[in-house]
PDB file of C-alpha atoms in Angstrom:
ATOM      1  CA  UNK A   1      -0.016   0.021  -0.017  1.00  0.00           C
ATOM      2  CA  UNK A   2       1.313   3.463  -0.847  1.00  0.00           C
ATOM      3  CA  UNK A   3       2.289   5.882   1.814  1.00  0.00           C
ATOM      4  CA  UNK A   4       0.526   9.176   2.175  1.00  0.00           C
ATOM      5  CA  UNK A   5       2.632  12.331   2.106  1.00  0.00           C
ATOM      6  CA  UNK A   6       2.300  12.703   5.774  1.00  0.00           C
ATOM      7  CA  UNK A   7       3.541   9.130   6.447  1.00  0.00           C
ATOM      8  CA  UNK A   8       6.486   9.718   4.203  1.00  0.00           C
ATOM      9  CA  UNK A   9       7.351  12.895   6.035  1.00  0.00           C
ATOM     10  CA  UNK A  10       6.991  11.238   9.393  1.00  0.00           C
ATOM     11  CA  UNK A  11       9.310   8.380   8.333  1.00  0.00           C
ATOM     12  CA  UNK A  12      11.781  10.862   6.976  1.00  0.00           C
ATOM     13  CA  UNK A  13      11.795  12.675  10.244  1.00  0.00           C
ATOM     14  CA  UNK A  14      12.180   9.527  12.182  1.00  0.00           C
ATOM     15  CA  UNK A  15      15.154   8.552  10.025  1.00  0.00           C
ATOM     16  CA  UNK A  16      16.747  11.962  10.634  1.00  0.00           C
ATOM     17  CA  UNK A  17      16.139  11.626  14.185  1.00  0.00           C
ATOM     18  CA  UNK A  18      17.703   8.218  14.375  1.00  0.00           C
ATOM     19  CA  UNK A  19      20.669   9.424  12.471  1.00  0.00           C
ATOM     20  CA  UNK A  20      21.396  12.199  15.049  1.00  0.00           C
ATOM     21  CA  UNK A  21      20.882   9.817  17.947  1.00  0.00           C
ATOM     22  CA  UNK A  22      23.138   7.281  16.173  1.00  0.00           C
ATOM     23  CA  UNK A  23      26.358   5.765  17.323  1.00  0.00           C
ATOM     24  CA  UNK A  24      27.627   8.906  19.206  1.00  0.00           C
ATOM     25  CA  UNK A  25      29.336  12.060  18.467  1.00  0.00           C
ATOM     26  CA  UNK A  26      31.325  12.432  15.189  1.00  0.00           C
ATOM     27  CA  UNK A  27      34.285  13.775  17.178  1.00  0.00           C
ATOM     28  CA  UNK A  28      34.923  10.556  18.890  1.00  0.00           C
ATOM     29  CA  UNK A  29      37.605   9.628  16.414  1.00  0.00           C
ATOM     30  CA  UNK A  30      39.534  12.912  17.241  1.00  0.00           C
ATOM     31  CA  UNK A  31      39.372  12.227  20.983  1.00  0.00           C
ATOM     32  CA  UNK A  32      42.804  10.997  22.180  1.00  0.00           C
ATOM     33  CA  UNK A  33      42.453  11.950  25.951  1.00  0.00           C
ATOM     34  CA  UNK A  34      39.436  10.584  27.773  1.00  0.00           C
ATOM     35  CA  UNK A  35      37.028  13.317  28.886  1.00  0.00           C
ATOM     36  CA  UNK A  36      37.361  12.438  32.655  1.00  0.00           C
ATOM     37  CA  UNK A  37      41.076  13.371  32.460  1.00  0.00           C
ATOM     38  CA  UNK A  38      40.417  16.639  30.729  1.00  0.00           C
ATOM     39  CA  UNK A  39      37.613  17.473  33.107  1.00  0.00           C
ATOM     40  CA  UNK A  40      39.874  16.967  36.179  1.00  0.00           C
ATOM     41  CA  UNK A  41      42.588  19.192  34.727  1.00  0.00           C
ATOM     42  CA  UNK A  42      40.291  21.959  33.426  1.00  0.00           C
ATOM     43  CA  UNK A  43      40.133  24.979  35.609  1.00  0.00           C
ATOM     44  CA  UNK A  44      36.554  25.774  34.994  1.00  0.00           C
ATOM     45  CA  UNK A  45      34.914  22.941  36.952  1.00  0.00           C
ATOM     46  CA  UNK A  46      33.807  25.337  39.603  1.00  0.00           C
ATOM     47  CA  UNK A  47      31.447  26.709  37.087  1.00  0.00           C
ATOM     48  CA  UNK A  48      29.712  23.350  37.224  1.00  0.00           C
ATOM     49  CA  UNK A  49      30.058  22.442  40.864  1.00  0.00           C
ATOM     50  CA  UNK A  50      29.165  25.717  42.608  1.00  0.00           C
ATOM     51  CA  UNK A  51      25.898  26.393  40.904  1.00  0.00           C
ATOM     52  CA  UNK A  52      24.587  22.779  41.424  1.00  0.00           C
ATOM     53  CA  UNK A  53      25.566  22.741  44.922  1.00  0.00           C
ATOM     54  CA  UNK A  54      23.756  26.109  45.375  1.00  0.00           C
ATOM     55  CA  UNK A  55      20.681  24.458  43.970  1.00  0.00           C
ATOM     56  CA  UNK A  56      21.022  21.416  46.219  1.00  0.00           C
ATOM     57  CA  UNK A  57      22.078  19.117  43.394  1.00  0.00           C
ATOM     58  CA  UNK A  58      25.003  16.661  43.750  1.00  0.00           C
ATOM     59  CA  UNK A  59      27.411  17.556  41.028  1.00  0.00           C
ATOM     60  CA  UNK A  60      28.384  14.762  38.596  1.00  0.00           C
ATOM     61  CA  UNK A  61      31.757  13.107  39.133  1.00  0.00           C
ATOM     62  CA  UNK A  62      33.931  12.253  36.183  1.00  0.00           C
ATOM     63  CA  UNK A  63      36.556  10.097  37.788  1.00  0.00           C
ATOM     64  CA  UNK A  64      36.699   7.452  35.203  1.00  0.00           C
ATOM     65  CA  UNK A  65      35.600   6.330  31.780  1.00  0.00           C
ATOM     66  CA  UNK A  66      33.045   3.869  33.028  1.00  0.00           C
ATOM     67  CA  UNK A  67      29.544   3.748  31.488  1.00  0.00           C
ATOM     68  CA  UNK A  68      26.637   5.552  33.257  1.00  0.00           C
ATOM     69  CA  UNK A  69      24.942   3.654  36.069  1.00  0.00           C
ATOM     70  CA  UNK A  70      21.191   4.345  36.489  1.00  0.00           C
ATOM     71  CA  UNK A  71      19.075   4.034  39.703  1.00  0.00           C
ATOM     72  CA  UNK A  72      17.096   0.833  39.890  1.00  0.00           C
ATOM     73  CA  UNK A  73      13.752   2.620  40.144  1.00  0.00           C
ATOM     74  CA  UNK A  74      14.301   3.545  36.486  1.00  0.00           C
ATOM     75  CA  UNK A  75      13.993  -0.066  35.431  1.00  0.00           C
ATOM     76  CA  UNK A  76      11.563  -0.312  32.502  1.00  0.00           C
ATOM     77  CA  UNK A  77      12.313   3.267  31.270  1.00  0.00           C
ATOM     78  CA  UNK A  78      14.129   3.484  27.851  1.00  0.00           C
ATOM     79  CA  UNK A  79      17.461   4.425  29.133  1.00  0.00           C
ATOM     80  CA  UNK A  80      20.086   6.355  26.910  1.00  0.00           C
ATOM     81  CA  UNK A  81      23.447   4.780  26.127  1.00  0.00           C
ATOM     82  CA  UNK A  82      26.271   6.659  28.013  1.00  0.00           C
ATOM     83  CA  UNK A  83      29.236   4.360  27.498  1.00  0.00           C
ATOM     84  CA  UNK A  84      32.026   6.609  28.665  1.00  0.00           C
ATOM     85  CA  UNK A  85      32.741   9.851  30.534  1.00  0.00           C
ATOM     86  CA  UNK A  86      32.112  12.125  27.560  1.00  0.00           C
ATOM     87  CA  UNK A  87      28.680  10.467  26.901  1.00  0.00           C
ATOM     88  CA  UNK A  88      27.855  10.773  30.590  1.00  0.00           C
ATOM     89  CA  UNK A  89      28.719  14.461  30.414  1.00  0.00           C
ATOM     90  CA  UNK A  90      26.557  15.020  27.378  1.00  0.00           C
ATOM     91  CA  UNK A  91      23.677  13.012  28.979  1.00  0.00           C
ATOM     92  CA  UNK A  92      24.004  15.257  32.023  1.00  0.00           C
ATOM     93  CA  UNK A  93      23.750  18.357  29.968  1.00  0.00           C
ATOM     94  CA  UNK A  94      20.632  17.099  28.200  1.00  0.00           C
ATOM     95  CA  UNK A  95      18.993  15.949  31.484  1.00  0.00           C
ATOM     96  CA  UNK A  96      19.868  19.348  33.150  1.00  0.00           C
ATOM     97  CA  UNK A  97      18.293  21.147  30.199  1.00  0.00           C
ATOM     98  CA  UNK A  98      15.179  18.945  30.355  1.00  0.00           C
ATOM     99  CA  UNK A  99      14.763  19.522  34.004  1.00  0.00           C
ATOM    100  CA  UNK A 100      15.373  23.186  33.794  1.00  0.00           C
ATOM    101  CA  UNK A 101      12.648  23.490  31.045  1.00  0.00           C
ATOM    102  CA  UNK A 102      10.148  21.468  33.100  1.00  0.00           C
ATOM    103  CA  UNK A 103      10.788  23.451  36.308  1.00  0.00           C
ATOM    104  CA  UNK A 104      10.565  26.805  34.460  1.00  0.00           C
ATOM    105  CA  UNK A 105       7.245  25.730  33.104  1.00  0.00           C
ATOM    106  CA  UNK A 106       5.961  24.845  36.612  1.00  0.00           C
ATOM    107  CA  UNK A 107       7.285  28.163  38.099  1.00  0.00           C
ATOM    108  CA  UNK A 108       5.752  29.963  35.015  1.00  0.00           C
ATOM    109  CA  UNK A 109       2.334  28.416  35.635  1.00  0.00           C
ATOM    110  CA  UNK A 110       2.452  29.043  39.356  1.00  0.00           C
ATOM    111  CA  UNK A 111       3.227  32.803  38.841  1.00  0.00           C
ATOM    112  CA  UNK A 112       0.495  33.246  36.266  1.00  0.00           C
ATOM    113  CA  UNK A 113      -1.985  31.510  38.437  1.00  0.00           C
ATOM    114  CA  UNK A 114      -1.107  33.681  41.390  1.00  0.00           C
ATOM    115  CA  UNK A 115      -1.152  36.995  39.494  1.00  0.00           C
ATOM    116  CA  UNK A 116      -4.494  36.163  37.961  1.00  0.00           C
ATOM    117  CA  UNK A 117      -5.844  35.382  41.384  1.00  0.00           C
ATOM    118  CA  UNK A 118      -4.590  38.787  42.701  1.00  0.00           C
ATOM    119  CA  UNK A 119      -6.365  40.586  39.643  1.00  0.00           C
ATOM    120  CA  UNK A 120      -9.592  38.636  40.365  1.00  0.00           C
ATOM    121  CA  UNK A 121      -9.451  39.744  44.055  1.00  0.00           C
ATOM    122  CA  UNK A 122      -9.051  43.393  43.031  1.00  0.00           C
ATOM    123  CA  UNK A 123     -11.905  43.146  40.513  1.00  0.00           C
ATOM    124  CA  UNK A 124     -14.165  41.669  43.144  1.00  0.00           C
ATOM    125  CA  UNK A 125     -13.091  44.339  45.866  1.00  0.00           C
ATOM    126  CA  UNK A 126     -15.319  47.299  46.839  1.00  0.00           C
ATOM    127  CA  UNK A 127     -14.000  50.072  44.660  1.00  0.00           C
ATOM    128  CA  UNK A 128     -16.516  52.849  45.777  1.00  0.00           C
ATOM    129  CA  UNK A 129     -13.659  54.963  47.231  1.00  0.00           C
ATOM    130  CA  UNK A 130     -11.921  56.906  44.508  1.00  0.00           C
ATOM    131  CA  UNK A 131      -8.558  56.535  46.135  1.00  0.00           C
ATOM    132  CA  UNK A 132      -8.914  52.770  46.468  1.00  0.00           C
ATOM    133  CA  UNK A 133     -10.121  52.556  42.909  1.00  0.00           C
ATOM    134  CA  UNK A 134      -7.093  54.492  41.669  1.00  0.00           C
ATOM    135  CA  UNK A 135      -4.774  52.152  43.563  1.00  0.00           C
ATOM    136  CA  UNK A 136      -6.649  49.166  42.401  1.00  0.00           C
ATOM    137  CA  UNK A 137      -6.301  50.194  38.771  1.00  0.00           C
ATOM    138  CA  UNK A 138      -2.600  50.922  39.173  1.00  0.00           C
ATOM    139  CA  UNK A 139      -2.236  47.529  40.762  1.00  0.00           C
ATOM    140  CA  UNK A 140      -4.122  45.818  37.841  1.00  0.00           C
ATOM    141  CA  UNK A 141      -1.877  47.513  35.345  1.00  0.00           C
ATOM    142  CA  UNK A 142       1.209  46.528  37.264  1.00  0.00           C
ATOM    143  CA  UNK A 143      -0.079  42.866  37.466  1.00  0.00           C
ATOM    144  CA  UNK A 144      -1.005  42.860  33.679  1.00  0.00           C
ATOM    145  CA  UNK A 145       2.528  43.848  32.839  1.00  0.00           C
ATOM    146  CA  UNK A 146       3.832  40.915  34.841  1.00  0.00           C
ATOM    147  CA  UNK A 147       1.458  38.690  32.931  1.00  0.00           C
ATOM    148  CA  UNK A 148       2.802  40.139  29.644  1.00  0.00           C
ATOM    149  CA  UNK A 149       6.260  39.472  30.790  1.00  0.00           C
ATOM    150  CA  UNK A 150       5.552  35.839  31.618  1.00  0.00           C
ATOM    151  CA  UNK A 151       4.014  35.396  28.218  1.00  0.00           C
ATOM    152  CA  UNK A 152       7.336  35.844  26.466  1.00  0.00           C
ATOM    153  CA  UNK A 153      10.037  33.053  25.962  1.00  0.00           C
ATOM    154  CA  UNK A 154      13.616  33.344  27.063  1.00  0.00           C
ATOM    155  CA  UNK A 155      16.725  32.128  25.400  1.00  0.00           C
ATOM    156  CA  UNK A 156      19.912  30.956  26.879  1.00  0.00           C
ATOM    157  CA  UNK A 157      22.902  30.403  24.640  1.00  0.00           C
ATOM    158  CA  UNK A 158      25.358  27.506  25.073  1.00  0.00           C
ATOM    159  CA  UNK A 159      28.550  26.411  23.394  1.00  0.00           C
ATOM    160  CA  UNK A 160      27.793  23.679  20.889  1.00  0.00           C
ATOM    161  CA  UNK A 161      28.683  20.410  22.554  1.00  0.00           C
ATOM    162  CA  UNK A 162      27.394  17.848  19.956  1.00  0.00           C
ATOM    163  CA  UNK A 163      29.162  17.243  16.630  1.00  0.00           C
ATOM    164  CA  UNK A 164      27.220  15.659  13.911  1.00  0.00           C
ATOM    165  CA  UNK A 165      28.801  13.565  11.080  1.00  0.00           C
ATOM    166  CA  UNK A 166      29.494  14.903   7.607  1.00  0.00           C
TER     167      UNK A 166
END
């Protein structure tokens, strides 16, 4: 049976996605020193350790070139392959980005909910006093500006850490 254009496009995207998740980074052939040795000698590891410790997160340790070891409670989950220290570092980056995005979404929804609740309270309040009404309108304008600010996306830039083939 012939494939519809949508099915062809989906299969094409799946092939492209599989190719990028293929057998690792294209720079592997150029890596003579294992990542864990470079990491230990790099003078910028405090830039990783301090922010994570401030957030109450145990920083990753790259003491050897062993594969990643996952907690037993993740059994049954499709776990990524992280066969050495560089793959573990890349996995850590991806997991931290995923977690940061999810947490940012939760904080975003919380703030929107609270701001909308304050606006609703102001709208339900007795505004017969002109001074109170003026203050309430100013508060609503301020809260609306906060909602407008929350409706925007932010972008953080990072150095490229993945290298694709050809």
